[in-house]
mmCIF file of N, CA and C in Angstrom:
data_model
loop_
_atom_site.group_PDB
_atom_site.id
_atom_site.type_symbol
_atom_site.label_atom_id
_atom_site.label_comp_id
_atom_site.label_asym_id
_atom_site.label_seq_id
_atom_site.Cartn_x
_atom_site.Cartn_y
_atom_site.Cartn_z
ATOM 1 N N MET A 1 125.532 110.524 93.576
ATOM 2 C CA MET A 1 124.445 109.561 93.422
ATOM 3 C C MET A 1 123.261 110.005 94.278
ATOM 4 N N SER A 2 122.067 109.943 93.722
ATOM 5 C CA SER A 2 120.890 110.406 94.452
ATOM 6 C C SER A 2 120.511 109.423 95.561
ATOM 7 N N LYS A 3 119.772 109.945 96.523
ATOM 8 C CA LYS A 3 119.379 109.151 97.682
ATOM 9 C C LYS A 3 117.902 109.376 97.954
ATOM 10 N N LYS A 4 117.151 108.277 98.125
ATOM 11 C CA LYS A 4 115.719 108.353 98.368
ATOM 12 C C LYS A 4 115.443 108.400 99.869
ATOM 13 N N VAL A 5 114.524 109.303 100.254
ATOM 14 C CA VAL A 5 114.169 109.521 101.654
ATOM 15 C C VAL A 5 112.679 109.238 101.826
ATOM 16 N N TYR A 6 112.329 108.482 102.872
ATOM 17 C CA TYR A 6 110.940 108.209 103.215
ATOM 18 C C TYR A 6 110.417 109.348 104.088
ATOM 19 N N VAL A 7 109.193 109.813 103.811
ATOM 20 C CA VAL A 7 108.555 110.860 104.610
ATOM 21 C C VAL A 7 107.186 110.325 105.030
ATOM 22 N N GLY A 8 107.003 110.121 106.322
ATOM 23 C CA GLY A 8 105.753 109.574 106.833
ATOM 24 C C GLY A 8 105.065 110.518 107.796
ATOM 25 N N ASN A 9 103.848 110.145 108.178
ATOM 26 C CA ASN A 9 103.000 110.916 109.096
ATOM 27 C C ASN A 9 102.697 112.305 108.546
ATOM 28 N N MET A 10 102.528 112.384 107.225
ATOM 29 C CA MET A 10 102.234 113.667 106.590
ATOM 30 C C MET A 10 100.750 113.984 106.700
ATOM 31 N N ASN A 11 100.451 115.264 106.751
ATOM 32 C CA ASN A 11 99.080 115.734 106.648
ATOM 33 C C ASN A 11 98.578 115.303 105.271
ATOM 34 N N TYR A 12 97.331 114.844 105.190
ATOM 35 C CA TYR A 12 96.803 114.354 103.917
ATOM 36 C C TYR A 12 96.677 115.457 102.870
ATOM 37 N N ALA A 13 96.729 116.707 103.284
ATOM 38 C CA ALA A 13 96.640 117.833 102.348
ATOM 39 C C ALA A 13 98.005 118.266 101.812
ATOM 40 N N THR A 14 99.080 117.596 102.231
ATOM 41 C CA THR A 14 100.421 117.930 101.763
ATOM 42 C C THR A 14 100.513 117.759 100.252
ATOM 43 N N THR A 15 101.131 118.735 99.586
ATOM 44 C CA THR A 15 101.307 118.664 98.134
ATOM 45 C C THR A 15 102.761 118.351 97.795
ATOM 46 N N GLU A 16 102.974 117.873 96.579
ATOM 47 C CA GLU A 16 104.341 117.601 96.139
ATOM 48 C C GLU A 16 105.152 118.882 96.081
ATOM 49 N N ASN A 17 104.551 119.978 95.647
ATOM 50 C CA ASN A 17 105.267 121.259 95.609
ATOM 51 C C ASN A 17 105.655 121.726 97.007
ATOM 52 N N GLY A 18 104.745 121.574 97.966
ATOM 53 C CA GLY A 18 105.045 121.958 99.345
ATOM 54 C C GLY A 18 106.185 121.148 99.921
ATOM 55 N N LEU A 19 106.172 119.835 99.666
ATOM 56 C CA LEU A 19 107.228 118.954 100.158
ATOM 57 C C LEU A 19 108.554 119.285 99.480
ATOM 58 N N ARG A 20 108.504 119.591 98.188
ATOM 59 C CA ARG A 20 109.717 119.965 97.453
ATOM 60 C C ARG A 20 110.342 121.223 98.065
ATOM 61 N N GLU A 21 109.510 122.227 98.365
ATOM 62 C CA GLU A 21 110.016 123.472 98.972
ATOM 63 C C GLU A 21 110.632 123.208 100.339
ATOM 64 N N LEU A 22 109.994 122.350 101.136
ATOM 65 C CA LEU A 22 110.508 122.032 102.468
ATOM 66 C C LEU A 22 111.880 121.382 102.375
ATOM 67 N N PHE A 23 112.036 120.403 101.491
ATOM 68 C CA PHE A 23 113.300 119.666 101.378
ATOM 69 C C PHE A 23 114.372 120.456 100.641
ATOM 70 N N ALA A 24 113.974 121.387 99.786
ATOM 71 C CA ALA A 24 114.938 122.171 99.011
ATOM 72 C C ALA A 24 115.831 123.032 99.898
ATOM 73 N N GLN A 25 115.431 123.258 101.143
ATOM 74 C CA GLN A 25 116.268 124.013 102.074
ATOM 75 C C GLN A 25 117.566 123.270 102.385
ATOM 76 N N TYR A 26 117.596 121.961 102.122
ATOM 77 C CA TYR A 26 118.743 121.135 102.493
ATOM 78 C C TYR A 26 119.511 120.609 101.290
ATOM 79 N N GLY A 27 119.089 120.993 100.073
ATOM 80 C CA GLY A 27 119.802 120.578 98.882
ATOM 81 C C GLY A 27 118.860 120.469 97.702
ATOM 82 N N GLU A 28 119.409 120.024 96.595
ATOM 83 C CA GLU A 28 118.631 119.917 95.369
ATOM 84 C C GLU A 28 117.739 118.675 95.398
ATOM 85 N N VAL A 29 116.469 118.873 95.141
ATOM 86 C CA VAL A 29 115.495 117.788 95.147
ATOM 87 C C VAL A 29 115.353 117.241 93.727
ATOM 88 N N ALA A 30 115.622 115.953 93.552
ATOM 89 C CA ALA A 30 115.520 115.329 92.233
ATOM 90 C C ALA A 30 114.073 114.969 91.907
ATOM 91 N N SER A 31 113.327 114.471 92.900
ATOM 92 C CA SER A 31 111.930 114.107 92.658
ATOM 93 C C SER A 31 111.164 114.023 93.972
ATOM 94 N N VAL A 32 109.845 114.157 93.865
ATOM 95 C CA VAL A 32 108.940 114.026 95.004
ATOM 96 C C VAL A 32 107.787 113.139 94.557
ATOM 97 N N ASN A 33 107.419 112.175 95.397
ATOM 98 C CA ASN A 33 106.321 111.275 95.067
ATOM 99 C C ASN A 33 105.481 111.027 96.317
ATOM 100 N N ILE A 34 104.286 111.608 96.367
ATOM 101 C CA ILE A 34 103.354 111.347 97.458
ATOM 102 C C ILE A 34 102.499 110.163 97.036
ATOM 103 N N ILE A 35 102.409 109.158 97.888
ATOM 104 C CA ILE A 35 101.685 107.935 97.558
ATOM 105 C C ILE A 35 100.184 108.162 97.761
ATOM 106 N N VAL A 36 99.411 107.784 96.744
ATOM 107 C CA VAL A 36 97.956 107.945 96.805
ATOM 108 C C VAL A 36 97.275 106.590 96.636
ATOM 109 N N ASP A 37 96.095 106.460 97.215
ATOM 110 C CA ASP A 37 95.300 105.260 97.089
ATOM 111 C C ASP A 37 94.839 105.132 95.635
ATOM 112 N N ARG A 38 95.030 103.989 95.034
ATOM 113 C CA ARG A 38 94.710 103.830 93.610
ATOM 114 C C ARG A 38 93.214 103.883 93.330
ATOM 115 N N TYR A 39 92.402 103.606 94.339
ATOM 116 C CA TYR A 39 90.951 103.604 94.126
ATOM 117 C C TYR A 39 90.302 104.950 94.424
ATOM 118 N N THR A 40 90.762 105.605 95.500
ATOM 119 C CA THR A 40 90.129 106.873 95.891
ATOM 120 C C THR A 40 90.885 108.085 95.362
ATOM 121 N N GLY A 41 92.184 107.920 95.049
ATOM 122 C CA GLY A 41 92.993 109.042 94.600
ATOM 123 C C GLY A 41 93.436 109.951 95.734
ATOM 124 N N LYS A 42 93.130 109.563 96.981
ATOM 125 C CA LYS A 42 93.514 110.379 98.142
ATOM 126 C C LYS A 42 94.890 109.959 98.652
ATOM 127 N N ALA A 43 95.610 110.942 99.189
ATOM 128 C CA ALA A 43 96.946 110.681 99.729
ATOM 129 C C ALA A 43 96.865 109.703 100.899
ATOM 130 N N LYS A 44 97.892 108.858 101.021
ATOM 131 C CA LYS A 44 97.945 107.883 102.103
ATOM 132 C C LYS A 44 98.724 108.394 103.316
ATOM 133 N N GLY A 45 99.277 109.604 103.232
ATOM 134 C CA GLY A 45 99.989 110.160 104.382
ATOM 135 C C GLY A 45 101.479 109.881 104.395
ATOM 136 N N PHE A 46 102.011 109.358 103.294
ATOM 137 C CA PHE A 46 103.464 109.174 103.219
ATOM 138 C C PHE A 46 103.914 109.318 101.773
ATOM 139 N N GLY A 47 105.219 109.453 101.616
ATOM 140 C CA GLY A 47 105.767 109.605 100.280
ATOM 141 C C GLY A 47 107.277 109.499 100.303
ATOM 142 N N PHE A 48 107.878 109.858 99.182
ATOM 143 C CA PHE A 48 109.324 109.755 99.028
ATOM 144 C C PHE A 48 109.866 111.011 98.364
ATOM 145 N N VAL A 49 111.031 111.435 98.845
ATOM 146 C CA VAL A 49 111.734 112.568 98.255
ATOM 147 C C VAL A 49 113.113 112.054 97.868
ATOM 148 N N GLU A 50 113.511 112.321 96.644
ATOM 149 C CA GLU A 50 114.841 111.916 96.195
ATOM 150 C C GLU A 50 115.725 113.150 96.148
ATOM 151 N N MET A 51 116.802 113.109 96.930
ATOM 152 C CA MET A 51 117.766 114.207 96.980
ATOM 153 C C MET A 51 118.934 113.848 96.066
ATOM 154 N N ASN A 52 119.617 114.872 95.545
ATOM 155 C CA ASN A 52 120.689 114.621 94.575
ATOM 156 C C ASN A 52 121.911 113.942 95.162
ATOM 157 N N THR A 53 122.209 114.184 96.438
ATOM 158 C CA THR A 53 123.376 113.541 97.042
ATOM 159 C C THR A 53 123.009 112.930 98.391
ATOM 160 N N GLU A 54 123.822 111.990 98.821
ATOM 161 C CA GLU A 54 123.615 111.352 100.121
ATOM 162 C C GLU A 54 123.781 112.367 101.251
ATOM 163 N N GLU A 55 124.708 113.310 101.092
ATOM 164 C CA GLU A 55 124.933 114.324 102.125
ATOM 165 C C GLU A 55 123.704 115.212 102.298
ATOM 166 N N GLU A 56 123.085 115.607 101.178
ATOM 167 C CA GLU A 56 121.878 116.433 101.241
ATOM 168 C C GLU A 56 120.734 115.653 101.885
ATOM 169 N N ALA A 57 120.623 114.388 101.547
ATOM 170 C CA ALA A 57 119.575 113.540 102.131
ATOM 171 C C ALA A 57 119.771 113.422 103.637
ATOM 172 N N ARG A 58 121.006 113.208 104.060
ATOM 173 C CA ARG A 58 121.315 113.082 105.485
ATOM 174 C C ARG A 58 120.971 114.366 106.234
ATOM 175 N N ALA A 59 121.309 115.524 105.634
ATOM 176 C CA ALA A 59 121.002 116.814 106.262
ATOM 177 C C ALA A 59 119.495 116.998 106.404
ATOM 178 N N ALA A 60 118.735 116.619 105.376
ATOM 179 C CA ALA A 60 117.274 116.745 105.423
ATOM 180 C C ALA A 60 116.688 115.816 106.484
ATOM 181 N N ILE A 61 117.194 114.600 106.570
ATOM 182 C CA ILE A 61 116.702 113.636 107.565
ATOM 183 C C ILE A 61 116.937 114.171 108.968
ATOM 184 N N GLU A 62 118.153 114.646 109.242
ATOM 185 C CA GLU A 62 118.489 115.156 110.573
ATOM 186 C C GLU A 62 117.630 116.360 110.944
ATOM 187 N N ALA A 63 117.374 117.235 109.980
ATOM 188 C CA ALA A 63 116.625 118.460 110.265
ATOM 189 C C ALA A 63 115.120 118.231 110.338
ATOM 190 N N LEU A 64 114.594 117.321 109.528
ATOM 191 C CA LEU A 64 113.141 117.229 109.377
ATOM 192 C C LEU A 64 112.491 116.067 110.120
ATOM 193 N N ASN A 65 113.252 115.087 110.595
ATOM 194 C CA ASN A 65 112.652 113.999 111.358
ATOM 195 C C ASN A 65 112.137 114.560 112.681
ATOM 196 N N GLY A 66 110.832 114.482 112.894
ATOM 197 C CA GLY A 66 110.211 115.046 114.092
ATOM 198 C C GLY A 66 109.755 116.486 113.914
ATOM 199 N N PHE A 67 110.059 117.080 112.770
ATOM 200 C CA PHE A 67 109.676 118.467 112.481
ATOM 201 C C PHE A 67 108.164 118.553 112.276
ATOM 202 N N GLU A 68 107.524 119.563 112.867
ATOM 203 C CA GLU A 68 106.089 119.732 112.686
ATOM 204 C C GLU A 68 105.821 120.478 111.390
ATOM 205 N N TYR A 69 105.064 119.840 110.516
ATOM 206 C CA TYR A 69 104.718 120.416 109.217
ATOM 207 C C TYR A 69 103.227 120.207 108.992
ATOM 208 N N MET A 70 102.530 121.286 108.798
ATOM 209 C CA MET A 70 101.079 121.262 108.585
ATOM 210 C C MET A 70 100.354 120.517 109.715
ATOM 211 N N GLY A 71 100.822 120.752 110.944
ATOM 212 C CA GLY A 71 100.160 120.183 112.115
ATOM 213 C C GLY A 71 100.513 118.746 112.440
ATOM 214 N N ARG A 72 101.461 118.138 111.730
ATOM 215 C CA ARG A 72 101.859 116.749 111.985
ATOM 216 C C ARG A 72 103.368 116.679 112.162
ATOM 217 N N GLN A 73 103.819 115.798 113.061
ATOM 218 C CA GLN A 73 105.260 115.581 113.232
ATOM 219 C C GLN A 73 105.718 114.568 112.191
ATOM 220 N N LEU A 74 106.558 115.031 111.275
ATOM 221 C CA LEU A 74 107.028 114.163 110.189
ATOM 222 C C LEU A 74 107.952 113.066 110.700
ATOM 223 N N ARG A 75 107.865 111.907 110.075
ATOM 224 C CA ARG A 75 108.851 110.841 110.280
ATOM 225 C C ARG A 75 109.660 110.791 108.997
ATOM 226 N N VAL A 76 110.932 111.103 109.106
ATOM 227 C CA VAL A 76 111.790 111.186 107.922
ATOM 228 C C VAL A 76 112.999 110.289 108.151
ATOM 229 N N ASN A 77 113.211 109.344 107.246
ATOM 230 C CA ASN A 77 114.384 108.486 107.343
ATOM 231 C C ASN A 77 114.764 107.951 105.972
ATOM 232 N N GLU A 78 115.869 107.241 105.936
ATOM 233 C CA GLU A 78 116.360 106.679 104.684
ATOM 234 C C GLU A 78 115.363 105.652 104.172
ATOM 235 N N ALA A 79 115.003 105.737 102.905
ATOM 236 C CA ALA A 79 114.063 104.782 102.319
ATOM 237 C C ALA A 79 114.739 103.432 102.168
ATOM 238 N N GLU A 80 113.965 102.374 102.401
ATOM 239 C CA GLU A 80 114.479 101.016 102.235
ATOM 240 C C GLU A 80 113.929 100.436 100.944
ATOM 241 N N ASP A 81 114.695 99.540 100.332
ATOM 242 C CA ASP A 81 114.207 98.855 99.139
ATOM 243 C C ASP A 81 112.978 98.039 99.507
ATOM 244 N N LYS A 82 111.981 98.069 98.644
ATOM 245 C CA LYS A 82 110.738 97.341 98.870
ATOM 246 C C LYS A 82 110.935 95.874 98.531
ATOM 247 N N PRO A 83 110.562 94.966 99.454
ATOM 248 C CA PRO A 83 110.695 93.536 99.141
ATOM 249 C C PRO A 83 109.777 93.139 97.984
ATOM 250 N N ARG A 84 110.251 92.245 97.144
ATOM 251 C CA ARG A 84 109.421 91.733 96.050
ATOM 252 C C ARG A 84 108.563 90.594 96.577
ATOM 253 N N ARG A 85 107.557 90.261 95.819
ATOM 254 C CA ARG A 85 106.649 89.182 96.232
ATOM 255 C C ARG A 85 107.344 87.819 96.247
ATOM 256 N N ASP A 86 108.427 87.680 95.490
ATOM 257 C CA ASP A 86 109.118 86.390 95.461
ATOM 258 C C ASP A 86 110.170 86.277 96.572
ATOM 259 N N GLY A 87 110.180 87.261 97.493
ATOM 260 C CA GLY A 87 111.095 87.204 98.626
ATOM 261 C C GLY A 87 112.401 87.930 98.413
ATOM 262 N N GLY A 88 112.685 88.363 97.174
ATOM 263 C CA GLY A 88 113.913 89.106 96.890
ATOM 264 C C GLY A 88 113.717 90.579 97.162
ATOM 265 N N PHE A 89 114.620 91.387 96.687
ATOM 266 C CA PHE A 89 114.518 92.823 96.850
ATOM 267 C C PHE A 89 114.638 93.499 95.510
ATOM 268 N N ARG A 90 113.900 94.600 95.354
ATOM 269 C CA ARG A 90 114.010 95.377 94.129
ATOM 270 C C ARG A 90 115.341 96.100 94.115
ATOM 271 N N SER A 91 115.854 96.283 92.964
ATOM 272 C CA SER A 91 117.137 96.938 92.821
ATOM 273 C C SER A 91 117.100 97.805 91.566
ATOM 274 N N ASN A 92 117.892 98.854 91.569
ATOM 275 C CA ASN A 92 118.007 99.676 90.371
ATOM 276 C C ASN A 92 119.042 99.111 89.414
ATOM 277 N N GLY A 93 119.698 98.047 89.816
ATOM 278 C CA GLY A 93 120.747 97.443 88.997
ATOM 279 C C GLY A 93 120.170 96.588 87.883
ATOM 280 N N PRO A 94 121.040 96.000 87.084
ATOM 281 C CA PRO A 94 120.586 95.171 85.965
ATOM 282 C C PRO A 94 119.861 93.914 86.458
ATOM 283 N N ARG A 95 118.910 93.461 85.648
ATOM 284 C CA ARG A 95 118.177 92.251 86.003
ATOM 285 C C ARG A 95 119.021 91.035 85.662
ATOM 286 N N ARG A 96 118.958 90.052 86.523
ATOM 287 C CA ARG A 96 119.675 88.807 86.292
ATOM 288 C C ARG A 96 118.647 87.698 86.197
ATOM 289 N N TYR A 97 118.736 86.935 85.135
ATOM 290 C CA TYR A 97 117.739 85.880 84.901
ATOM 291 C C TYR A 97 118.308 84.513 85.135
#
């Protein structure tokens, strides 16, 4: 099962390909998503990397948290589910009405 990893304190010039190459040293990368401002189109300095297994994600977190990349010390940890506006939590599971 894939595992999503939060990557913060990134240099604003970081690319998805660059981040993919960095994380690929620790396992297979399923996806990379750098968050950008919807109005300016500029990176916000954080993003998410999805690794194929929890073990690969854990290895990447241990190796890259605090690692200097493009002049910035990365903050890398397990991504948390984003709270919904109604106070619940988003889930990848089936919707219940």
